[in-house]
Tab-separated table of C-alpha atoms in Angstrom:
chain	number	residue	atom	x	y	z
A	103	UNK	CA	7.288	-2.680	-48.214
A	104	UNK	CA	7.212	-5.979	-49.518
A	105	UNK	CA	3.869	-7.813	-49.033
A	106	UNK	CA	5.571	-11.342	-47.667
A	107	UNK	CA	7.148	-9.038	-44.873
A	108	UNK	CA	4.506	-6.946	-44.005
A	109	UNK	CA	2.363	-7.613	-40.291
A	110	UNK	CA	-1.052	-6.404	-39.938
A	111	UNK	CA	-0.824	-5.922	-36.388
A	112	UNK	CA	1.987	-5.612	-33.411
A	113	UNK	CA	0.912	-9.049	-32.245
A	114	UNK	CA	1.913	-10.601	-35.159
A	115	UNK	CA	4.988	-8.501	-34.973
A	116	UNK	CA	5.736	-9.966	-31.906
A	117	UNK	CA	5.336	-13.600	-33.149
A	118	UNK	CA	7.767	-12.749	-35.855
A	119	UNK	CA	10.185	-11.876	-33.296
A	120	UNK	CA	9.829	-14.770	-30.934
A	121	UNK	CA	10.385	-17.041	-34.270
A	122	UNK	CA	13.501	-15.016	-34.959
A	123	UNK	CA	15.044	-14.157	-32.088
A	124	UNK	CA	17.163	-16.812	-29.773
A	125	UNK	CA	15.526	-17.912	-26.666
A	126	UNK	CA	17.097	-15.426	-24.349
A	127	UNK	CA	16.964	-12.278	-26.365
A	128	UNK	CA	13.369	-12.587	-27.443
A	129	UNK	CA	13.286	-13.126	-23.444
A	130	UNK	CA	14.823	-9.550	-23.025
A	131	UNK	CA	12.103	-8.129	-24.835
A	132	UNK	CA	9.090	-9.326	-23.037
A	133	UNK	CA	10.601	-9.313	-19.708
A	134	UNK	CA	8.765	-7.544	-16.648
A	135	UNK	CA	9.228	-7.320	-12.729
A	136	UNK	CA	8.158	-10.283	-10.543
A	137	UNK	CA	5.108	-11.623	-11.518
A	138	UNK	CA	4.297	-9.605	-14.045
A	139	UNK	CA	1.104	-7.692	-13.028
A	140	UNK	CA	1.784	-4.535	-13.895
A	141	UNK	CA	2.598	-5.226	-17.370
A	142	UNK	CA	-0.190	-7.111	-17.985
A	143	UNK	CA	-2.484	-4.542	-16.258
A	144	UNK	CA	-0.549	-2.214	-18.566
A	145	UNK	CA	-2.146	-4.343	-21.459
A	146	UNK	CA	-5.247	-5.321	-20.330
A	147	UNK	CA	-6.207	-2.172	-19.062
A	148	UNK	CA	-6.773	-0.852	-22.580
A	149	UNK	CA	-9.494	-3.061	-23.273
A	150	UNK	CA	-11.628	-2.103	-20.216
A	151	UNK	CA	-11.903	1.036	-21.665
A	152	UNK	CA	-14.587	1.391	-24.379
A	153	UNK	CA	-15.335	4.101	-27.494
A	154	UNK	CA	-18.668	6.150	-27.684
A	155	UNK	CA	-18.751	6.323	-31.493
A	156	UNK	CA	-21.071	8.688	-33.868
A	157	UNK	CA	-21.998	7.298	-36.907
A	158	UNK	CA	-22.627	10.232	-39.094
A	159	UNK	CA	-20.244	13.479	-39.201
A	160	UNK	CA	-17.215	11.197	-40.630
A	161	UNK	CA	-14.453	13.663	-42.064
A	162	UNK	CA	-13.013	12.913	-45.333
A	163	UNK	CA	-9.387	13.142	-43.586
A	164	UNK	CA	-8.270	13.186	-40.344
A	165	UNK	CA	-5.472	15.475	-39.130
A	166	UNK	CA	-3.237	13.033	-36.643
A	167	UNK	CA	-0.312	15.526	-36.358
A	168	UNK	CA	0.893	17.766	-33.607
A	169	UNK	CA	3.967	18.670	-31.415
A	170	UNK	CA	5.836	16.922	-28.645
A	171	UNK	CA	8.652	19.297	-26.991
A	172	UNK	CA	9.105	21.701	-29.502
A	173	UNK	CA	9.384	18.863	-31.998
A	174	UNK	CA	6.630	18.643	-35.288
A	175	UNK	CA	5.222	14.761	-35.326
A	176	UNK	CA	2.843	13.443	-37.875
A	177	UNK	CA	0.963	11.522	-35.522
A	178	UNK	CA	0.825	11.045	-31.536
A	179	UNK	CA	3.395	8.362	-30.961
A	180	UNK	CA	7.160	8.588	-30.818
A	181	UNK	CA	9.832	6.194	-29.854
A	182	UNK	CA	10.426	5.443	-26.378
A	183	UNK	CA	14.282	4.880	-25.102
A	184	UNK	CA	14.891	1.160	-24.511
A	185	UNK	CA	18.322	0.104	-23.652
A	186	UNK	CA	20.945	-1.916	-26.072
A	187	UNK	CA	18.647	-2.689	-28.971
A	188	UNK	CA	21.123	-5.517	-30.411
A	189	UNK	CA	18.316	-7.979	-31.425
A	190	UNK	CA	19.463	-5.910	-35.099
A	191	UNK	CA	22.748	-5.411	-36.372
A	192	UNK	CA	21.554	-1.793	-37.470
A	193	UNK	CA	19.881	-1.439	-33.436
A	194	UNK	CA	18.947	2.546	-32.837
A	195	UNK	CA	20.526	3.550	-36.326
A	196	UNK	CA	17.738	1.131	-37.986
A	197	UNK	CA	14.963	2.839	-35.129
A	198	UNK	CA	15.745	5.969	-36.022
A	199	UNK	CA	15.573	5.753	-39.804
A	200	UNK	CA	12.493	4.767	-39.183
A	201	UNK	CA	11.203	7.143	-36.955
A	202	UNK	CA	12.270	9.798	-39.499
A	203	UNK	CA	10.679	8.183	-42.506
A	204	UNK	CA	7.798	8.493	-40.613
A	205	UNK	CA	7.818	11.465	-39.165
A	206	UNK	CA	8.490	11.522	-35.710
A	207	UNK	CA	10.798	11.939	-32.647
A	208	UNK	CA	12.978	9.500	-30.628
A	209	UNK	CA	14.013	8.861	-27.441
A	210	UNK	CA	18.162	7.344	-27.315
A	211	UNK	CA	19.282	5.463	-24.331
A	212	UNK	CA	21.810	6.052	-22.565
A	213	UNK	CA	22.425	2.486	-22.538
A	214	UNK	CA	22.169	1.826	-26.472
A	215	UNK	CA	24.045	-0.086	-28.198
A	216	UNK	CA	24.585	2.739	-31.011
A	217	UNK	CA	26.543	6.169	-30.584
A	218	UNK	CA	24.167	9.145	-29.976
A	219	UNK	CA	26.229	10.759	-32.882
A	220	UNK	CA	25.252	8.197	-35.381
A	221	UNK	CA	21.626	7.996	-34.118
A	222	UNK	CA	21.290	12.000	-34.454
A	223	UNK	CA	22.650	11.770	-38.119
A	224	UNK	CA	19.811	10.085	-39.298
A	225	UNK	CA	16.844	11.845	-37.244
A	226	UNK	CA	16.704	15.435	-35.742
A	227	UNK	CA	14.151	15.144	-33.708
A	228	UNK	CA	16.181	12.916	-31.504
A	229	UNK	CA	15.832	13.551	-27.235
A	230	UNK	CA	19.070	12.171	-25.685
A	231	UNK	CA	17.352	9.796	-21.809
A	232	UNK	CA	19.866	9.922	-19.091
A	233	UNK	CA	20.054	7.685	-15.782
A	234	UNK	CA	20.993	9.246	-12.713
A	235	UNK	CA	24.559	7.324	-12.811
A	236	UNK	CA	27.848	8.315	-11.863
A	237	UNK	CA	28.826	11.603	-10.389
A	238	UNK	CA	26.998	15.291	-11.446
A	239	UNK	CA	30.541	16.033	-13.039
A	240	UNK	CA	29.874	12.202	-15.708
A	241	UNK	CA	26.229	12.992	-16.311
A	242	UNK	CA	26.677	17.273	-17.179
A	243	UNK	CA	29.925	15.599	-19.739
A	244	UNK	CA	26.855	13.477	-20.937
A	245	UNK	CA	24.692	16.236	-21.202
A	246	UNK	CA	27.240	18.285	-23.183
A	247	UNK	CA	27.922	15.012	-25.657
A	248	UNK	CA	24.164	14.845	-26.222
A	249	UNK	CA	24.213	19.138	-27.044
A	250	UNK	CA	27.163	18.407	-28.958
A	251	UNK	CA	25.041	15.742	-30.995
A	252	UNK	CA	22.734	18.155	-31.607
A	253	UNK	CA	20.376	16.351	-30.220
A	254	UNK	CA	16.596	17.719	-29.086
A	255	UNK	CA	16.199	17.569	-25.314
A	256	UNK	CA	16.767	15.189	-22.609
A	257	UNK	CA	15.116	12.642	-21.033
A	258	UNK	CA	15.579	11.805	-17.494
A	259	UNK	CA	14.284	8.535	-16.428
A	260	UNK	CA	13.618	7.507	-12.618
A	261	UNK	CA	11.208	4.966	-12.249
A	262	UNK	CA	13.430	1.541	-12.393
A	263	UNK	CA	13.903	-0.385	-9.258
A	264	UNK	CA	15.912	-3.145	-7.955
A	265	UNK	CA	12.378	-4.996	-8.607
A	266	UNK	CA	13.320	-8.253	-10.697
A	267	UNK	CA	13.294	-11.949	-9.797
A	268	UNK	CA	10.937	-12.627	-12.414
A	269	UNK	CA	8.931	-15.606	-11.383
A	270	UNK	CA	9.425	-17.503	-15.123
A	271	UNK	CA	13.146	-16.734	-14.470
A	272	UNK	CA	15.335	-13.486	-16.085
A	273	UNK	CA	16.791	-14.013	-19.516
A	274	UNK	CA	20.463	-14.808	-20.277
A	275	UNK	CA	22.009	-11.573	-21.097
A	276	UNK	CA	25.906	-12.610	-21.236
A	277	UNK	CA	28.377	-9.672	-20.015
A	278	UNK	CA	29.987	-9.537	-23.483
A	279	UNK	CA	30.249	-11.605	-26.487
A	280	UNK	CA	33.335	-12.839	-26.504
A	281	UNK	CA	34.546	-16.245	-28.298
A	282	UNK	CA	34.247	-18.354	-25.022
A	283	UNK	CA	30.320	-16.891	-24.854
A	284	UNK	CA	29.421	-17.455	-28.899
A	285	UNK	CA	30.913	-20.939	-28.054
A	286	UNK	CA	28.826	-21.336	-24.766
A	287	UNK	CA	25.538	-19.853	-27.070
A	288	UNK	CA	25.756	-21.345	-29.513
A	289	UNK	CA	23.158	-24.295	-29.596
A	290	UNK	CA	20.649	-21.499	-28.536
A	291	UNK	CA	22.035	-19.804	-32.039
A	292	UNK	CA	22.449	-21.816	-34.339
A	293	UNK	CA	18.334	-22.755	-34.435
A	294	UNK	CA	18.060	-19.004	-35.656
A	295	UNK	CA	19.872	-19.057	-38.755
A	296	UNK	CA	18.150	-15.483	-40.349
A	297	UNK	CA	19.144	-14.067	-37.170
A	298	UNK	CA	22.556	-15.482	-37.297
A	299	UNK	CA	23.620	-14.681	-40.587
A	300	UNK	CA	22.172	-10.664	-39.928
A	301	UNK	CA	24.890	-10.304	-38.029
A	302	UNK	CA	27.719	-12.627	-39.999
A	303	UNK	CA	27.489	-10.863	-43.023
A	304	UNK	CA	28.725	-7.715	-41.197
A	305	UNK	CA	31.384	-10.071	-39.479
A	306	UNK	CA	30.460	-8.754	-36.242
A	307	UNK	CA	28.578	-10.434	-32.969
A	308	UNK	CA	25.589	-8.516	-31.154
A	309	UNK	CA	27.706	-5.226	-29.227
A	310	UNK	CA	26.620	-5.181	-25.734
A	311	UNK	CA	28.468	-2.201	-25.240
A	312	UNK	CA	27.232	0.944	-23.802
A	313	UNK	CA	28.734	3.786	-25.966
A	314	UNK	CA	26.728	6.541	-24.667
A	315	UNK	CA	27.865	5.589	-21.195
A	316	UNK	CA	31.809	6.274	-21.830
A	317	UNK	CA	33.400	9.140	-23.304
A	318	UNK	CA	33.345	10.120	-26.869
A	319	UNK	CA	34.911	8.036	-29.705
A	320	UNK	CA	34.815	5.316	-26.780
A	321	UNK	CA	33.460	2.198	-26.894
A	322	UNK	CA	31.845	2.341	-23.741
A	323	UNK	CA	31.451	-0.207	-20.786
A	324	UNK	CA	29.230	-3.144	-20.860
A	325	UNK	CA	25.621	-2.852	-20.338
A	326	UNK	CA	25.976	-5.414	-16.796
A	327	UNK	CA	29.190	-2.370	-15.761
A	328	UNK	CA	27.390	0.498	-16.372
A	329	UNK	CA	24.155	-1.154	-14.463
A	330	UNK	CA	26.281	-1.806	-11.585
A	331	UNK	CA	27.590	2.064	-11.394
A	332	UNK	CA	23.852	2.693	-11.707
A	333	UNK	CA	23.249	0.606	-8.633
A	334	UNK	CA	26.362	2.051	-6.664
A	335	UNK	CA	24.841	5.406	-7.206
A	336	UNK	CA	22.617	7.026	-4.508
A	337	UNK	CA	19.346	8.199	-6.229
A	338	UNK	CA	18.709	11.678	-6.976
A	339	UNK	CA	16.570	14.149	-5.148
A	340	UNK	CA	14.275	16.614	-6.111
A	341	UNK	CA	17.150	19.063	-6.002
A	342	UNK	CA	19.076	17.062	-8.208
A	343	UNK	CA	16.476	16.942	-11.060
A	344	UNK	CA	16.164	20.518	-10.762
A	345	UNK	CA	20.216	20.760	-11.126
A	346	UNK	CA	19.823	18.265	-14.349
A	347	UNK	CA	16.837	20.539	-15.742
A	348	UNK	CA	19.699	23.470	-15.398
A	349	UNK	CA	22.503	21.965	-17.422
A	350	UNK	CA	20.710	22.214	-20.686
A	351	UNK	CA	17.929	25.258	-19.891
A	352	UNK	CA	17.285	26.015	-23.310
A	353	UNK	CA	16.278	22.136	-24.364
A	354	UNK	CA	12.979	20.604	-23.475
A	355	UNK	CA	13.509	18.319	-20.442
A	356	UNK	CA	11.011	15.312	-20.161
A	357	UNK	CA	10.743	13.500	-16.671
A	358	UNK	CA	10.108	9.714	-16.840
A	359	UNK	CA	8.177	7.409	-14.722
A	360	UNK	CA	5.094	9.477	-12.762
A	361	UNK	CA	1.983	7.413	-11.545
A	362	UNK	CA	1.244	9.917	-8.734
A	363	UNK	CA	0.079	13.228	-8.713
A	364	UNK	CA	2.054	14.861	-5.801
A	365	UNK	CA	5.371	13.822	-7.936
A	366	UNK	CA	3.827	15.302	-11.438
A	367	UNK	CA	3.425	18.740	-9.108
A	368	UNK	CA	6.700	18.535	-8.027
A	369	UNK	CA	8.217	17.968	-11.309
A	370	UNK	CA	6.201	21.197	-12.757
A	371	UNK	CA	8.080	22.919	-9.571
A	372	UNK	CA	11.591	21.462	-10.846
A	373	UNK	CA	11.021	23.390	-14.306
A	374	UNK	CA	10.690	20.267	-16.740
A	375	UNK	CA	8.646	20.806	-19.622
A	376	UNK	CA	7.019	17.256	-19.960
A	377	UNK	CA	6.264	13.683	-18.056
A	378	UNK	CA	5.320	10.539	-18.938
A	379	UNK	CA	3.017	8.899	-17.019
A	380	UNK	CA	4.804	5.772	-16.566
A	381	UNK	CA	5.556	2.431	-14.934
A	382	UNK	CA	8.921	1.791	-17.006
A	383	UNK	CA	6.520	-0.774	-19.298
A	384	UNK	CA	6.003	-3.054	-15.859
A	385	UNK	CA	10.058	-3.208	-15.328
A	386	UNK	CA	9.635	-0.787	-12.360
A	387	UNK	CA	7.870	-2.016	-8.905
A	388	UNK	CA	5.436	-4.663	-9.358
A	389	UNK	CA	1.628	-4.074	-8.361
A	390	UNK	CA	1.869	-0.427	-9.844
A	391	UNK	CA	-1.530	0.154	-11.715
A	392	UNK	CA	-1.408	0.645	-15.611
A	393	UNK	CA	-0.190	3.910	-16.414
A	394	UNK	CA	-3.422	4.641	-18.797
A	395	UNK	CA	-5.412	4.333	-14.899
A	396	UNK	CA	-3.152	6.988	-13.590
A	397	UNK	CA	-3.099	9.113	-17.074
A	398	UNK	CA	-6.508	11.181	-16.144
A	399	UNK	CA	-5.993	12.402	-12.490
A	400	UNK	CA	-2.335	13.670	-13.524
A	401	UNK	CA	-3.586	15.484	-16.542
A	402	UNK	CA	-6.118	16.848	-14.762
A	403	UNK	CA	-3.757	17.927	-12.280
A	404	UNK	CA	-0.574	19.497	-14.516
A	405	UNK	CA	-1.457	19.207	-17.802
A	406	UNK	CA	-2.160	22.806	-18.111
A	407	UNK	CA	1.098	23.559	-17.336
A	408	UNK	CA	3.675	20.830	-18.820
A	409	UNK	CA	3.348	18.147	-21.638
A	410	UNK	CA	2.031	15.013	-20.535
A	411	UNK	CA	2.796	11.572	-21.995
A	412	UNK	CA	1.939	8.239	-21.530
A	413	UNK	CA	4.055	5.228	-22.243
A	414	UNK	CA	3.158	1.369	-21.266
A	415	UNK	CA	1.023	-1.504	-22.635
A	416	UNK	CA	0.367	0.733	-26.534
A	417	UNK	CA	0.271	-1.990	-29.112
A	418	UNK	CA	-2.708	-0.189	-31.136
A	419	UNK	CA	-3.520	2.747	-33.045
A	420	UNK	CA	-7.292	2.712	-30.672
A	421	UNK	CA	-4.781	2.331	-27.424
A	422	UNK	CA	-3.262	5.969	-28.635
A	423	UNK	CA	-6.973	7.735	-29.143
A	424	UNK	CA	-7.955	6.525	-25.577
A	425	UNK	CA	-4.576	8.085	-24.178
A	426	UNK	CA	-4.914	11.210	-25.552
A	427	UNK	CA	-8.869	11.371	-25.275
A	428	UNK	CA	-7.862	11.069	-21.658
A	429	UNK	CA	-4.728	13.854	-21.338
A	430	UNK	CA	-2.164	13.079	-23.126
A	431	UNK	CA	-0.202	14.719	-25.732
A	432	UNK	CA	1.004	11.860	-27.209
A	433	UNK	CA	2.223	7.862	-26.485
A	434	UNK	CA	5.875	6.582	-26.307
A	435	UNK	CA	5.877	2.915	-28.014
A	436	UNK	CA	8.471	0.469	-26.498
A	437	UNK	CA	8.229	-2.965	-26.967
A	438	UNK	CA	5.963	-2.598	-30.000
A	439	UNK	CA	8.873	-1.131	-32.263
A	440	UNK	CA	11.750	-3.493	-30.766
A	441	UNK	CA	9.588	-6.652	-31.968
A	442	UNK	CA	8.676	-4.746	-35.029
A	443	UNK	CA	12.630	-4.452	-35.220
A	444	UNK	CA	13.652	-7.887	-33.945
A	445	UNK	CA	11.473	-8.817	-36.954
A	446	UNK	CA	12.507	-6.825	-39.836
A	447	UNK	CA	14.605	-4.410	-39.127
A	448	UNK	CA	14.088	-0.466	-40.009
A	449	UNK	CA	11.106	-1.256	-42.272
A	450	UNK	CA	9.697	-3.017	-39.275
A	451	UNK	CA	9.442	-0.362	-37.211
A	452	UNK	CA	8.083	1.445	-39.694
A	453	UNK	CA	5.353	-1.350	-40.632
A	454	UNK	CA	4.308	-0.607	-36.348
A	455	UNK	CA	3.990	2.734	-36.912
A	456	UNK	CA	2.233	2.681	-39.893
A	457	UNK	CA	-0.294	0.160	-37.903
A	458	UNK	CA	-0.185	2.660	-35.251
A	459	UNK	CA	-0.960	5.515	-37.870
A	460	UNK	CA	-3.994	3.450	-39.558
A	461	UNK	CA	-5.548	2.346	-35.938
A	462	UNK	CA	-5.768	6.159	-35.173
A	463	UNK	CA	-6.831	7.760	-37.876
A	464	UNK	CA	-9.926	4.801	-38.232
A	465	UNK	CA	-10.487	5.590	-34.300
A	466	UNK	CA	-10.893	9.425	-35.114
A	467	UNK	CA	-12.990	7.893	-38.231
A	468	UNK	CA	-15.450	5.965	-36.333
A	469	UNK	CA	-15.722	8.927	-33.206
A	470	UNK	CA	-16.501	11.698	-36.029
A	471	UNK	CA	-13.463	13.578	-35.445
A	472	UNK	CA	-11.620	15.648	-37.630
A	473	UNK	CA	-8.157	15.683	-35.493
A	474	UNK	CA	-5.979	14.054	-33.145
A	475	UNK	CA	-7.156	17.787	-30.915
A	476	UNK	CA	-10.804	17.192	-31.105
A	477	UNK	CA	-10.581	14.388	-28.591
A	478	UNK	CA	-11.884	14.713	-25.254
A	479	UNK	CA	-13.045	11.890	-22.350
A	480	UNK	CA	-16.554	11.571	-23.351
A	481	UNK	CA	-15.388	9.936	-26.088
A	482	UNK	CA	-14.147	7.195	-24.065
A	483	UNK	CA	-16.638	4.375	-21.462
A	484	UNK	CA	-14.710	4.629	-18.237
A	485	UNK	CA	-15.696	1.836	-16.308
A	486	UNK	CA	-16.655	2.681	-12.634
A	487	UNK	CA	-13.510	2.194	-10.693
A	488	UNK	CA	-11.032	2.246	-13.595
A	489	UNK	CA	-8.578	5.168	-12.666
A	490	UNK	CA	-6.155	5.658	-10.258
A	491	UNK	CA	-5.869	8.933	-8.530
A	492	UNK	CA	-2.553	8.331	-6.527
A	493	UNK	CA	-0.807	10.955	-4.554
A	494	UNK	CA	-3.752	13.604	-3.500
A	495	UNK	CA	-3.842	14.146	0.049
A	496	UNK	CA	-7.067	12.358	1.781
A	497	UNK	CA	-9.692	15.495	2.451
């Protein structure tokens, strides 16, 4: 990677993107519920959390791989699914280059901006994230497209609300870019020139189209249609995840969004294989603690029996140790990677996870640990009063 491109850390990644990126798409990337608390607390939460560190018994190497759902990773973090990654002409194709070069696994939107066939050609570790949207008949023909695909497992996400109205207002996401929109954005565009001209040399505005929402060789509603089926569709049940977990048996199944422990046990009774604990990055319900203060009663609770993840407020390598130090398998990265990709394309992503790679593997350096497996919770300072043990019944 060229040196004038390269970022040291996901901060200045994100700085990158804000210079970039037009006003209302960098404001896509950073948006949250409300008043933002529970992205912040998502963030901040990490740094109440301290390291007790030895200072002799330093291996020469440090082993950072292991699995996630069947799949082989070279280190604990893979790609969360975020929705219509058009900040890039290349979006989820670009992400997923990356991912591979790198050697991990992905999570595709449903509501990407790229074909789950073209995603799946260039990574095969690939797990396909449905929305409970439309009728059972529309999500098992999305089920079978993502088989088809050849894609890894599923994802089912849950946690996102109605919960918006941020208070520094919601970005400008037009319904499609037609001429009449490029005309009406274009004094926001024309500032960005870089970003401009990644797109004009294809000859092609940002898609906004859903692909993975319509049928194959489709192009898909818009991402504002296929939001308001979402909306028009009555949430599912327990008994409905269970149905989704039986459409694809064979595949691992990964349940997103748990902050309570009474859900995580009744998702081990619905037969998935993994969960991410998980406030959908602080897009969910406002006032919902940091998922890292919910992480250690829920892995103490299931994680015998199913995978557990963690995704919200990772934007270090040391933000991955604590997570797994405290129960989790691995970390989903969300809007680390779309800044890293809003910046510089497929070998920006890359350039976050090879931060997220070197944070890690110094962590495990500095705590004397030979692997990502020796970890355990008295490597970590848990400040009295830090966790969150939501869900178990008062005694």
């Amino acid at each position: 990677m060229a040196r004038d491109t390269w970022f040291e850390t996901v901060a200045i990644a994100q700085q990158r993107a804000k210079k970039r990126l037009p006003k209302s798409a960098y404001s896509s990337l950073i948006s949250a519920s409300e008043k933002g608390v529970s992205v912040s607390d998502n963030v901040e939460a990490f740094a109440e959390l301290g390291f007790a560190p030895h200072v002799i018994g330093a291996t020469e190497k440090r082993d950072l791989a292991t699995t996630v759902m069947g799949q082989d990773i070279s280190l604990p973090v893979i790609i969360s699914p975020t929705g219509v990654q058009a900040v890039h002409p290349d979006g989820e194709v670009a992400v997923a280059r990356a991912a591979a070069a790198r050697g991990t696994a992905m999570g595709l939107s449903s509501f990407a901006s790229k074909p789950i066939e073209e995603v799946t050609a260039v990574n095969d570790k690939v797990f396909f994230q449905i929305y409970w949207l439309g009728s059972r008949e529309e999500i098992a023909e999305r089920v079978q497209r993502a088989k088809d695909a050849g894609a890894a497992g599923l994802i089912a996400t849950t946690d996102w609300s109605f919960s918006h109205g941020r208070d520094w207002g919601s970005p400008k996401i037009p319904e499609r870019m037609d001429l009449k929109t490029m005309i009406k954005m274009s004094p926001e565009v024309i500032s960005k020139p870089r970003w401009l001209w990644s797109f004009g040399k294809h000859l092609r505005p940002p898609d906004l189209r859903v692909p993975n929402q319509g049928r194959r060789g489709e192009p898909g509603p818009t991402f504002f249609e296929a939001y308001g089926q979402w909306m028009g569709t009555p949430p599912p049940t327990w008994e409905d995840i269970a149905w989704l977990r039986e459409q694809w048996p064979d595949a691992p199944f990964l349940l997103k969004g748990m902050v309570r422990v009474d859900d995580a046990k009744r998702a081990v009774d619905a037969g998935v294989s993994a969960i991410t604990v998980s406030n959908h990055g602080g897009n969910n319900l406002d006032g919902t603690p940091a998922a890292i203060r919910c992480l250690p009663a829920i892995a103490d609770a299931v994680g015998d029996q199913i995978e557990v993840l963690l995704d919200g407020g990772v934007r270090r390598g040391s933000d991955v140790v604590k997570a797994v130090a405290l129960g989790a398998r691995a970390v989903m990265i969300g809007r680390a990677y779309l800044w890293g990709l809003a910046a510089e394309g497929q070998t920006g992503v890359e350039n976050v996870l090879d931060i997220m790679h070197g944070g890690i593997d110094s962590a495990l350096r500095g705590l004397g640990k030979a692997s990502i497996h020796d970890l355990t919770a008295d490597d970590i300072l848990i400040p009295q009063g830090f966790t969150r043990a939501l869900g178990i019944p008062a005694r």
